[in-house]
Coordinates of C-alpha atoms in Angstrom, one line a residue:
Chain A
M1 CA -28.2 -44.5 -7.1
T2 CA -24.7 -43.2 -7.3
E3 CA -24.1 -39.6 -6.8
T4 CA -23.2 -37.7 -9.9
L5 CA -21.5 -34.3 -10.3
L6 CA -24.9 -32.8 -10.9
D7 CA -26.0 -33.6 -7.4
A8 CA -23.2 -31.5 -5.8
N9 CA -24.4 -28.3 -4.5
E10 CA -21.1 -26.5 -4.8
L11 CA -19.7 -25.2 -8.0
V12 CA -16.1 -23.8 -8.4
L13 CA -15.8 -21.1 -11.0
N14 CA -12.6 -19.6 -12.1
M15 CA -12.6 -15.8 -12.9
G16 CA -9.5 -14.3 -14.5
P17 CA -6.6 -13.8 -14.8
Q18 CA -7.7 -12.5 -18.2
H19 CA -11.0 -11.1 -17.3
P20 CA -11.9 -7.5 -18.3
S21 CA -13.2 -6.5 -14.9
T22 CA -10.4 -7.7 -12.7
H23 CA -8.3 -4.6 -13.5
G24 CA -5.2 -6.4 -14.6
V25 CA -4.3 -10.0 -13.9
L26 CA -6.1 -11.0 -10.8
R27 CA -7.4 -14.5 -10.7
V28 CA -10.3 -15.3 -8.3
V29 CA -11.6 -18.8 -7.7
L30 CA -15.2 -18.5 -6.6
K31 CA -17.0 -21.2 -4.7
L32 CA -20.7 -21.0 -5.6
D33 CA -23.9 -22.3 -4.3
G34 CA -26.2 -21.5 -7.2
E35 CA -25.6 -17.9 -7.8
K36 CA -24.4 -17.1 -4.2
V37 CA -20.7 -16.9 -3.5
T38 CA -19.7 -19.1 -0.5
G39 CA -16.0 -18.5 -0.6
T40 CA -13.2 -16.9 -2.7
D41 CA -9.5 -17.5 -3.2
C42 CA -7.4 -14.8 -4.8
I43 CA -4.5 -16.0 -6.8
I44 CA -2.0 -13.2 -7.3
G45 CA 1.6 -12.7 -8.4
Y46 CA 1.2 -12.6 -12.2
L47 CA 2.9 -9.2 -12.2
H48 CA 5.5 -10.0 -9.6
R49 CA 8.8 -8.3 -10.6
G50 CA 10.7 -8.6 -7.4
V51 CA 10.7 -4.8 -6.7
E52 CA 12.0 -5.4 -3.2
K53 CA 14.9 -7.5 -4.4
I54 CA 15.7 -4.9 -7.1
G55 CA 15.8 -2.3 -4.3
E56 CA 18.5 -4.2 -2.5
N57 CA 20.7 -4.2 -5.6
R58 CA 20.4 -0.5 -6.6
T59 CA 21.6 2.6 -4.9
Y60 CA 19.0 4.8 -3.2
A61 CA 18.7 7.2 -6.1
M62 CA 18.7 4.5 -8.7
F63 CA 15.7 2.7 -7.1
A64 CA 13.5 5.8 -7.1
P65 CA 12.2 5.4 -10.7
Y66 CA 11.2 1.7 -9.9
V67 CA 8.7 2.7 -7.3
D68 CA 6.6 4.5 -10.0
R69 CA 6.0 1.1 -11.6
M70 CA 4.2 -0.3 -8.7
D71 CA 1.0 1.7 -8.5
Y72 CA 1.3 3.1 -12.0
L73 CA -1.9 5.0 -11.7
A74 CA -0.5 7.0 -8.8
A75 CA 3.2 7.1 -9.6
V76 CA 3.6 10.5 -7.9
S77 CA 2.4 9.3 -4.5
N78 CA 4.7 6.3 -4.8
G79 CA 7.7 8.6 -5.5
L80 CA 6.6 10.9 -2.7
G81 CA 6.5 8.1 -0.1
Y82 CA 9.9 6.8 -1.2
C83 CA 11.6 10.2 -1.2
L84 CA 10.2 11.0 2.3
A85 CA 11.4 7.6 3.6
V86 CA 15.0 8.2 2.4
E87 CA 14.9 11.8 3.6
K88 CA 13.8 10.6 7.0
L89 CA 16.7 8.1 7.0
L90 CA 19.1 10.9 6.0
N91 CA 17.4 13.2 8.6
V92 CA 16.8 16.0 6.0
T93 CA 13.6 17.8 5.2
A94 CA 12.7 19.1 1.7
P95 CA 12.4 22.9 1.6
P96 CA 9.0 24.5 1.7
R97 CA 8.9 25.2 -2.0
A98 CA 9.5 21.6 -2.8
Q99 CA 6.9 20.5 -0.3
T100 CA 4.2 22.7 -1.8
V101 CA 4.9 21.5 -5.3
R102 CA 4.9 17.9 -4.1
V103 CA 1.5 18.4 -2.5
I104 CA 0.0 19.9 -5.7
L105 CA 1.3 17.1 -7.8
A106 CA 0.3 14.4 -5.3
E107 CA -3.2 15.7 -5.1
L108 CA -3.5 16.0 -8.9
N109 CA -2.4 12.4 -9.0
R110 CA -5.1 11.5 -6.4
I111 CA -7.7 13.0 -8.7
A112 CA -6.3 11.2 -11.7
S113 CA -6.3 7.9 -9.9
H114 CA -9.8 8.3 -8.6
L115 CA -11.0 9.4 -12.1
F116 CA -9.5 6.2 -13.6
W117 CA -11.1 4.2 -10.8
L118 CA -14.5 5.8 -11.4
G119 CA -14.4 5.3 -15.1
T120 CA -13.4 1.7 -15.0
H121 CA -15.7 0.9 -12.0
A122 CA -18.6 2.3 -13.9
L123 CA -17.6 0.4 -17.0
D124 CA -17.5 -2.9 -15.0
I125 CA -21.0 -2.3 -13.8
G126 CA -22.2 -1.5 -17.3
A127 CA -22.2 2.2 -17.6
M128 CA -19.8 3.1 -20.5
T129 CA -20.3 6.8 -20.7
P130 CA -18.5 7.9 -17.5
L131 CA -15.3 6.4 -18.7
F132 CA -15.0 8.9 -21.5
Y133 CA -15.9 11.8 -19.2
T134 CA -13.4 10.8 -16.6
L135 CA -10.5 10.0 -19.0
R136 CA -11.1 13.4 -20.6
E137 CA -10.3 15.1 -17.3
R138 CA -7.5 12.7 -16.4
E139 CA -5.9 13.8 -19.6
E140 CA -5.8 17.4 -18.3
V141 CA -3.9 16.2 -15.2
L142 CA -1.5 14.1 -17.3
K143 CA -0.8 17.2 -19.5
I144 CA 0.3 19.1 -16.4
F145 CA 2.6 16.2 -15.5
E146 CA 4.0 16.1 -19.0
N147 CA 4.6 19.9 -18.9
Y148 CA 6.3 19.6 -15.6
C149 CA 8.6 16.6 -16.0
G150 CA 8.1 15.2 -19.5
A151 CA 6.4 12.0 -18.5
R152 CA 2.7 11.3 -18.1
I153 CA 2.3 8.1 -16.1
T154 CA 5.6 7.0 -14.5
T155 CA 6.7 10.5 -13.7
H156 CA 9.7 10.2 -11.4
A157 CA 8.8 13.8 -10.5
F158 CA 10.6 14.1 -7.2
R159 CA 14.2 13.6 -6.1
I160 CA 15.5 12.6 -2.7
G161 CA 15.7 16.0 -0.9
G162 CA 13.3 18.0 -3.0
L163 CA 12.6 18.5 -6.7
Y164 CA 14.8 18.2 -9.8
Y165 CA 12.6 20.3 -12.1
E166 CA 11.7 23.9 -11.5
V167 CA 8.0 24.5 -12.1
Y168 CA 7.4 25.8 -15.6
D169 CA 6.0 29.3 -16.5
G170 CA 2.3 29.3 -16.2
F171 CA 2.2 26.2 -13.9
E172 CA 0.1 27.8 -11.2
A173 CA -2.3 29.3 -13.8
Q174 CA -2.7 25.9 -15.5
V175 CA -3.3 24.1 -12.2
L176 CA -5.9 26.7 -11.0
A177 CA -7.6 26.6 -14.4
F178 CA -7.9 22.8 -14.0
C179 CA -9.4 23.3 -10.6
E180 CA -11.9 25.8 -11.9
M181 CA -13.0 23.4 -14.7
F182 CA -12.9 20.2 -12.6
E183 CA -15.3 21.1 -9.9
R184 CA -18.1 21.5 -12.5
R185 CA -17.1 18.2 -14.0
V186 CA -17.5 16.4 -10.7
D187 CA -21.0 17.7 -10.6
E188 CA -21.5 16.2 -14.1
Y189 CA -20.4 12.7 -12.9
E190 CA -22.7 13.0 -10.0
T191 CA -25.6 13.9 -12.2
M192 CA -24.9 10.8 -14.3
L193 CA -24.4 8.4 -11.4
T194 CA -25.3 9.4 -7.9
E195 CA -29.1 9.2 -8.2
N196 CA -29.1 6.9 -11.2
R197 CA -31.5 4.1 -10.5
I198 CA -29.4 1.3 -12.1
W199 CA -26.2 2.6 -10.4
V200 CA -27.8 2.8 -7.0
D201 CA -29.4 -0.7 -7.4
R202 CA -26.1 -2.2 -8.3
L203 CA -24.1 -0.6 -5.5
L204 CA -26.3 0.0 -2.5
G205 CA -25.8 -2.6 0.3
V206 CA -23.2 -4.6 -1.8
G207 CA -19.9 -5.7 -0.3
I208 CA -20.5 -4.3 3.2
L209 CA -17.3 -4.0 5.3
T210 CA -17.8 -2.8 8.9
A211 CA -15.4 -0.6 10.7
A212 CA -14.3 -3.5 12.9
D213 CA -13.5 -5.6 9.8
C214 CA -11.4 -2.8 8.4
L215 CA -9.4 -2.4 11.6
E216 CA -8.8 -6.1 11.9
L217 CA -7.7 -6.6 8.3
G218 CA -5.6 -3.4 8.2
V219 CA -7.7 -1.9 5.5
T220 CA -7.0 1.8 4.8
G221 CA -7.8 4.6 2.5
P222 CA -11.2 5.4 1.1
M223 CA -12.4 1.9 2.2
I224 CA -12.0 2.6 5.9
R225 CA -13.5 6.1 5.6
A226 CA -16.6 4.7 3.9
S227 CA -17.0 2.5 7.0
G228 CA -17.2 5.5 9.3
V229 CA -13.6 5.8 10.5
A230 CA -12.4 9.3 9.9
W231 CA -8.8 8.4 9.5
D232 CA -6.5 9.9 6.9
L233 CA -2.7 10.0 7.2
R234 CA -2.7 13.5 5.9
K235 CA -4.5 14.6 9.0
A236 CA -3.4 11.9 11.5
Q237 CA 0.3 12.2 10.9
P238 CA 0.8 15.1 8.5
Y239 CA 3.8 15.0 6.1
S240 CA 5.1 17.4 3.4
G241 CA 3.2 20.3 5.0
Y242 CA -0.3 19.0 4.8
E243 CA -1.0 20.5 8.2
Q244 CA -1.1 24.0 6.6
Y245 CA -4.1 23.2 4.4
D246 CA -7.7 23.4 5.3
F247 CA -9.6 20.3 4.2
D248 CA -12.1 17.7 5.5
I249 CA -12.0 14.0 5.7
P250 CA -15.1 12.7 3.9
T251 CA -16.7 9.8 5.6
R252 CA -19.8 7.6 5.2
T253 CA -21.3 5.1 7.6
N254 CA -22.6 2.0 5.7
G255 CA -19.3 0.7 4.3
D256 CA -20.9 -0.6 1.2
T257 CA -19.9 -0.1 -2.5
Y258 CA -22.1 3.0 -2.9
D259 CA -20.5 4.7 0.1
R260 CA -17.0 4.0 -1.2
Y261 CA -18.1 5.7 -4.4
M262 CA -19.5 8.7 -2.5
V263 CA -16.3 9.0 -0.4
R264 CA -14.0 9.0 -3.5
I265 CA -16.2 11.6 -5.2
A266 CA -16.0 13.8 -2.1
E267 CA -12.2 13.2 -1.9
M268 CA -11.8 14.6 -5.3
R269 CA -13.5 17.8 -4.2
Q270 CA -11.3 18.0 -1.2
S271 CA -8.2 17.5 -3.3
V272 CA -9.3 20.5 -5.4
R273 CA -9.5 22.5 -2.2
I274 CA -6.0 21.6 -1.2
I275 CA -4.6 22.2 -4.7
R276 CA -6.2 25.7 -4.8
Q277 CA -4.6 26.7 -1.4
A278 CA -1.2 25.3 -2.4
A279 CA -1.1 26.7 -5.9
K280 CA -1.9 30.2 -4.7
N281 CA 1.0 30.2 -2.3
I282 CA 4.0 28.4 -3.7
P283 CA 6.8 29.8 -1.5
E284 CA 10.0 31.2 -3.1
G285 CA 13.3 29.6 -2.2
P286 CA 15.5 26.6 -2.9
Q287 CA 13.9 23.4 -4.2
M288 CA 16.5 21.0 -3.0
A289 CA 17.7 20.4 0.5
K290 CA 21.4 19.8 1.1
V291 CA 21.8 16.2 0.2
P292 CA 25.2 14.6 -0.5
K293 CA 25.8 13.5 -4.1
V294 CA 26.3 10.0 -3.0
I295 CA 23.5 9.0 -0.7
K296 CA 24.8 7.0 2.2
P297 CA 22.4 7.1 5.1
P298 CA 23.7 6.1 8.6
V299 CA 22.9 2.6 9.9
G300 CA 19.3 2.5 10.9
E301 CA 15.7 1.7 9.9
V302 CA 12.6 3.7 9.3
Y303 CA 9.0 3.2 8.4
V304 CA 7.4 6.1 6.6
S305 CA 4.0 6.1 5.1
V306 CA 1.9 8.4 3.0
E307 CA -1.8 8.6 2.2
A308 CA -1.8 7.3 -1.4
P309 CA -5.1 7.3 -3.4
K310 CA -5.7 3.7 -2.4
G311 CA -4.7 3.9 1.2
E312 CA -1.6 3.8 3.4
L313 CA 1.5 3.3 1.3
G314 CA 4.5 2.6 3.5
Y315 CA 8.2 2.1 3.0
F316 CA 10.3 0.3 5.5
L317 CA 13.9 0.9 4.8
V318 CA 16.9 -0.6 6.5
S319 CA 20.3 1.0 6.0
D320 CA 23.6 -0.7 6.7
G321 CA 25.6 2.5 6.0
T322 CA 26.4 1.7 2.4
I323 CA 25.1 3.2 -0.8
T324 CA 22.5 0.5 -1.3
P325 CA 19.6 -0.1 1.0
Y326 CA 20.0 -3.3 3.0
R327 CA 16.2 -4.0 2.8
V328 CA 13.4 -2.2 1.1
R329 CA 10.0 -3.2 2.2
V330 CA 6.9 -1.7 0.5
R331 CA 3.6 -1.9 2.3
P332 CA 1.2 -1.7 -0.6
P333 CA -2.3 -0.5 0.2
S334 CA -3.9 -2.6 -2.7
F335 CA -2.4 -5.8 -1.4
V336 CA -3.7 -5.4 2.1
N337 CA -7.1 -4.1 0.9
L338 CA -7.5 -7.0 -1.5
Q339 CA -7.5 -9.3 1.5
A340 CA -10.9 -7.9 2.4
L341 CA -12.4 -9.3 -0.8
D342 CA -13.3 -12.6 0.7
R343 CA -15.2 -11.0 3.6
M344 CA -17.1 -8.7 1.2
A345 CA -17.9 -11.3 -1.4
R346 CA -19.2 -14.0 0.9
G347 CA -23.0 -14.2 0.4
A348 CA -23.0 -11.9 -2.6
L349 CA -24.1 -12.8 -6.1
I350 CA -21.6 -13.5 -8.9
A351 CA -22.6 -10.3 -10.6
D352 CA -21.8 -8.3 -7.4
V353 CA -18.2 -9.8 -7.3
V354 CA -17.4 -7.6 -10.3
A355 CA -18.6 -4.5 -8.4
I356 CA -16.8 -5.6 -5.3
I357 CA -13.4 -6.1 -7.0
G358 CA -13.9 -2.7 -8.6
T359 CA -14.7 -0.9 -5.4
I360 CA -11.5 -2.0 -3.7
D361 CA -9.6 0.0 -6.3
I362 CA -6.6 -2.3 -6.8
V363 CA -3.7 -1.9 -9.1
L364 CA -2.2 -5.3 -9.7
G365 CA 1.2 -3.8 -10.3
E366 CA 1.2 -2.8 -6.7
V367 CA -0.4 -6.0 -5.3
D368 CA 2.3 -8.1 -6.9
R369 CA 5.2 -5.7 -7.0
Chain B
M1 CA 22.1 2.0 14.8
I2 CA 22.4 4.7 17.4
T3 CA 19.1 4.4 19.3
T4 CA 17.8 6.4 22.2
P5 CA 16.0 4.6 25.0
W6 CA 12.2 4.6 24.8
D7 CA 10.8 5.1 28.2
T8 CA 7.2 6.2 28.1
E9 CA 4.4 4.8 30.1
L10 CA 3.7 2.1 27.5
A11 CA 7.3 0.9 27.5
Q12 CA 7.3 0.7 31.3
E13 CA 4.0 -1.2 31.2
L14 CA 5.4 -3.6 28.6
R15 CA 8.4 -4.4 30.8
R16 CA 6.2 -4.8 33.9
Q17 CA 3.8 -7.1 32.0
F18 CA 6.4 -9.3 30.2
G19 CA 9.5 -9.0 32.3
Q20 CA 12.2 -11.2 30.7
G21 CA 10.2 -11.4 27.5
I22 CA 11.1 -7.9 26.6
V23 CA 14.7 -7.5 25.3
E24 CA 14.8 -3.8 24.5
C25 CA 12.6 -0.7 24.2
S26 CA 14.2 1.9 22.0
S27 CA 13.5 4.6 19.6
Y28 CA 15.3 5.7 16.4
L29 CA 14.4 8.9 14.7
E30 CA 11.3 9.3 16.9
Q31 CA 10.0 5.8 15.9
N32 CA 9.5 3.5 18.7
F33 CA 10.2 -0.2 18.7
V34 CA 10.2 -3.0 21.1
V35 CA 12.4 -6.1 20.8
V36 CA 10.8 -9.2 22.3
R37 CA 11.9 -12.8 22.7
P38 CA 10.6 -14.9 19.8
D39 CA 8.3 -17.0 21.9
H40 CA 6.6 -13.9 23.3
T41 CA 5.7 -12.1 20.1
V42 CA 2.1 -13.2 19.7
E43 CA 1.4 -12.6 23.4
V44 CA 2.8 -9.1 23.2
L45 CA 0.8 -8.4 20.1
A46 CA -2.4 -9.7 21.7
W47 CA -1.8 -7.6 24.8
L48 CA -1.1 -4.5 22.7
K49 CA -4.3 -5.1 20.8
T50 CA -6.7 -5.8 23.7
E51 CA -5.2 -3.7 26.5
Q52 CA -3.5 -0.8 24.8
G53 CA -5.7 -0.1 21.8
F54 CA -3.3 -1.1 19.0
D55 CA -6.2 -2.1 17.0
T56 CA -4.8 -2.5 13.5
I57 CA -1.9 -4.3 11.8
V58 CA 0.0 -2.1 9.4
D59 CA 2.6 -4.5 8.1
A60 CA 4.7 -7.5 8.8
T61 CA 8.1 -8.1 7.3
V62 CA 11.4 -9.8 7.7
V63 CA 15.1 -8.6 7.4
D64 CA 17.6 -11.3 6.6
C65 CA 21.0 -11.0 8.2
P66 CA 22.9 -14.2 7.3
K67 CA 26.1 -13.0 8.8
R68 CA 24.7 -12.7 12.3
E69 CA 25.4 -15.8 14.5
G70 CA 22.4 -17.6 15.9
A71 CA 19.7 -15.1 15.0
R72 CA 19.5 -14.9 11.2
F73 CA 16.1 -13.3 10.8
D74 CA 14.5 -10.2 12.2
L75 CA 10.7 -10.5 12.1
I76 CA 9.0 -7.1 12.4
Y77 CA 5.3 -6.4 13.0
I78 CA 4.2 -2.8 12.7
V79 CA 1.0 -2.1 14.6
Y80 CA -1.0 1.1 14.8
S81 CA -3.4 2.5 17.3
H82 CA -6.2 4.7 16.1
S83 CA -7.1 6.0 19.5
R84 CA -3.5 6.9 20.4
N85 CA -2.5 7.8 16.9
E86 CA 0.7 5.9 17.5
R87 CA 2.8 3.4 15.6
L88 CA 4.9 0.7 17.2
R89 CA 7.2 -1.9 15.7
V90 CA 7.4 -5.2 17.5
K91 CA 10.7 -7.0 16.6
T92 CA 12.0 -10.4 17.3
S93 CA 15.1 -12.3 16.1
F94 CA 15.5 -16.1 15.6
D95 CA 17.6 -18.5 13.6
D96 CA 16.8 -20.4 10.4
G97 CA 14.5 -23.3 11.1
Y98 CA 12.7 -21.7 14.0
E99 CA 8.9 -21.5 13.5
P100 CA 7.5 -18.3 15.1
G101 CA 3.8 -18.4 16.2
T102 CA 1.3 -16.8 13.8
A103 CA -0.3 -13.5 14.5
V104 CA -3.5 -14.4 12.5
P105 CA -5.6 -15.1 15.6
V106 CA -4.8 -11.6 16.9
Y107 CA -4.9 -9.7 13.6
A108 CA -6.8 -11.3 10.7
G109 CA -4.9 -9.0 8.4
A110 CA -1.6 -10.8 9.2
N111 CA -2.7 -13.7 7.0
W112 CA -1.5 -12.6 3.6
L113 CA 1.5 -10.7 5.1
E114 CA 2.8 -13.9 6.8
R115 CA 2.1 -15.8 3.6
E116 CA 4.3 -13.3 1.8
I117 CA 7.0 -13.7 4.4
F118 CA 6.9 -17.5 3.9
D119 CA 7.0 -17.1 0.2
M120 CA 10.0 -14.7 0.2
F121 CA 12.0 -15.9 3.2
G122 CA 10.9 -19.5 3.8
I123 CA 9.9 -18.8 7.4
R124 CA 7.1 -21.1 8.5
F125 CA 4.6 -19.7 10.9
A126 CA 3.3 -22.3 13.4
G127 CA -0.5 -22.5 13.4
H128 CA -1.0 -20.3 10.3
P129 CA -4.3 -21.3 8.7
D130 CA -3.3 -21.1 5.1
L131 CA 0.5 -21.2 4.6
R132 CA 0.9 -21.3 0.9
R133 CA 3.1 -19.3 -1.5
I134 CA 1.3 -16.1 -2.5
L135 CA 3.2 -14.1 -5.1
L136 CA 5.5 -16.8 -6.6
P137 CA 4.3 -19.9 -8.4
D138 CA 3.8 -23.0 -6.2
D139 CA 6.6 -24.8 -8.0
W140 CA 9.2 -22.1 -7.4
R141 CA 12.4 -23.2 -5.8
G142 CA 14.0 -21.2 -3.0
H143 CA 13.0 -18.0 -1.3
P144 CA 14.2 -15.0 -3.3
L145 CA 14.5 -12.3 -0.6
R146 CA 17.0 -14.3 1.4
K147 CA 20.4 -12.6 1.0
D148 CA 22.0 -15.7 -0.3
S149 CA 19.5 -16.1 -3.1
S150 CA 21.1 -14.4 -6.1
I151 CA 19.1 -12.9 -9.0
L152 CA 21.5 -14.4 -11.5
A153 CA 21.3 -17.9 -10.0
M154 CA 17.5 -18.0 -10.4
D155 CA 17.8 -16.8 -14.0
Q156 CA 20.4 -19.4 -14.9
Q157 CA 18.3 -22.2 -13.4
W158 CA 15.4 -21.1 -15.4
V159 CA 17.5 -21.0 -18.6
K160 CA 18.8 -24.4 -17.9
D161 CA 15.4 -25.9 -17.3
N162 CA 13.5 -24.2 -20.1
L163 CA 16.0 -23.7 -22.8
G164 CA 18.4 -26.6 -22.0
I165 CA 21.5 -24.5 -22.3
E166 CA 24.1 -23.7 -19.6
S167 CA 23.7 -20.0 -19.0
G168 CA 21.7 -17.1 -20.4
Q169 CA 24.1 -14.3 -19.5

């Protein structure tokens, strides 16, 4: 008898790019043996806009708003990383007042990003309610951004050398009120999910990534911390005055999807701690360092990275002494972390792939740039 | 670039271990980098990983300098050591057409990073397990991050192919 297609044990299934749970336009080709995944291939680039090429054709200041469009859920962290990189190249430091406001906004953005992740991740897994809860609180963060700089998502909140906008009247009070309200809200999410039977069954032991895997693949952020490596750039190589604040690095040991959920929940609480300390002591003083009107860094190259909500976000800038960067390289955390999908998904069930994609916390705008 | 010499124990050990393979050990704005000969890159990376605890790859990228004679591309690996809390850039230069060895056997995470370099600069890595375009479509012509690849030229080509007219702008 001749062999027919039905005899083949392997099935290739295409998922995406238009699939509600791929968080944008990610296409994953799954190789299946029954319901088990035996291999994956990510096809990315649908959102590629050539950000690095644009950077080579703009001045340093003109490129700053573009970086917000990479990880559009954490635009403030993107801007912070870029400003710090150019400042390093210019060898200037933002004044303490600017640093403190930067920390407050960056941590609020971390909360907003984690909230959006939690809502959509829960939605992927079938729990619709948390999305409405988390977006309600995210809205409060976006209101603070809107009051501060007029924009909600792509904020362009910082300038090279410090801040452009003075904080508005009642900024501290609004931020502290948010912290007060938010801690109770995190408890609410935990009541809904942490011990929820369905949630635990869908997440526990799914998509395990060991610490050795994380190191080998260059995985960073909450993913490496969920695998038991207490590594956070804010502690390891502090920037923007993070060394002044008292906070912990939450870690877990199993490295599965459930642990990554627990780490991100704990991180939101730590962010609140940092924001509280910062908002109570915003130093007086100038908000801009002495930066020339035309930014023309000396010939040289630097690599500067920050702890973005998704992991290590790095900028490698090469200056040739002119007003445009010679080379802008962005090291996006989502791109590097997405590489771990194959390792996590092998041997899992199709239904778990959705949970695993969600748990990496990717933003395709940043993966594709 | 006005660099200062980098002369810690690690730099001395690098020189002792690889001799002529090391071109320069310098530091700029407190960031250390080592320039190696292109045929020594993977060896140096493997040694840094196994002997010196540089256990993770942060990034790999290329800078294109078409005006430089005989060494058009700078290939840069950024590695990080969790135990030392230290970053190091491993740089090497070579001309168009040279195929550097792949770092994938040393750091599995180099896979997509090198694919991106291939996609954007057209550098082929010898021995790479899966050297395909990653961000651009497979039928894309050219490598856009090369300095001689103009944004307008790509646009005009597209307009010509898809709209059948001479130029869009």
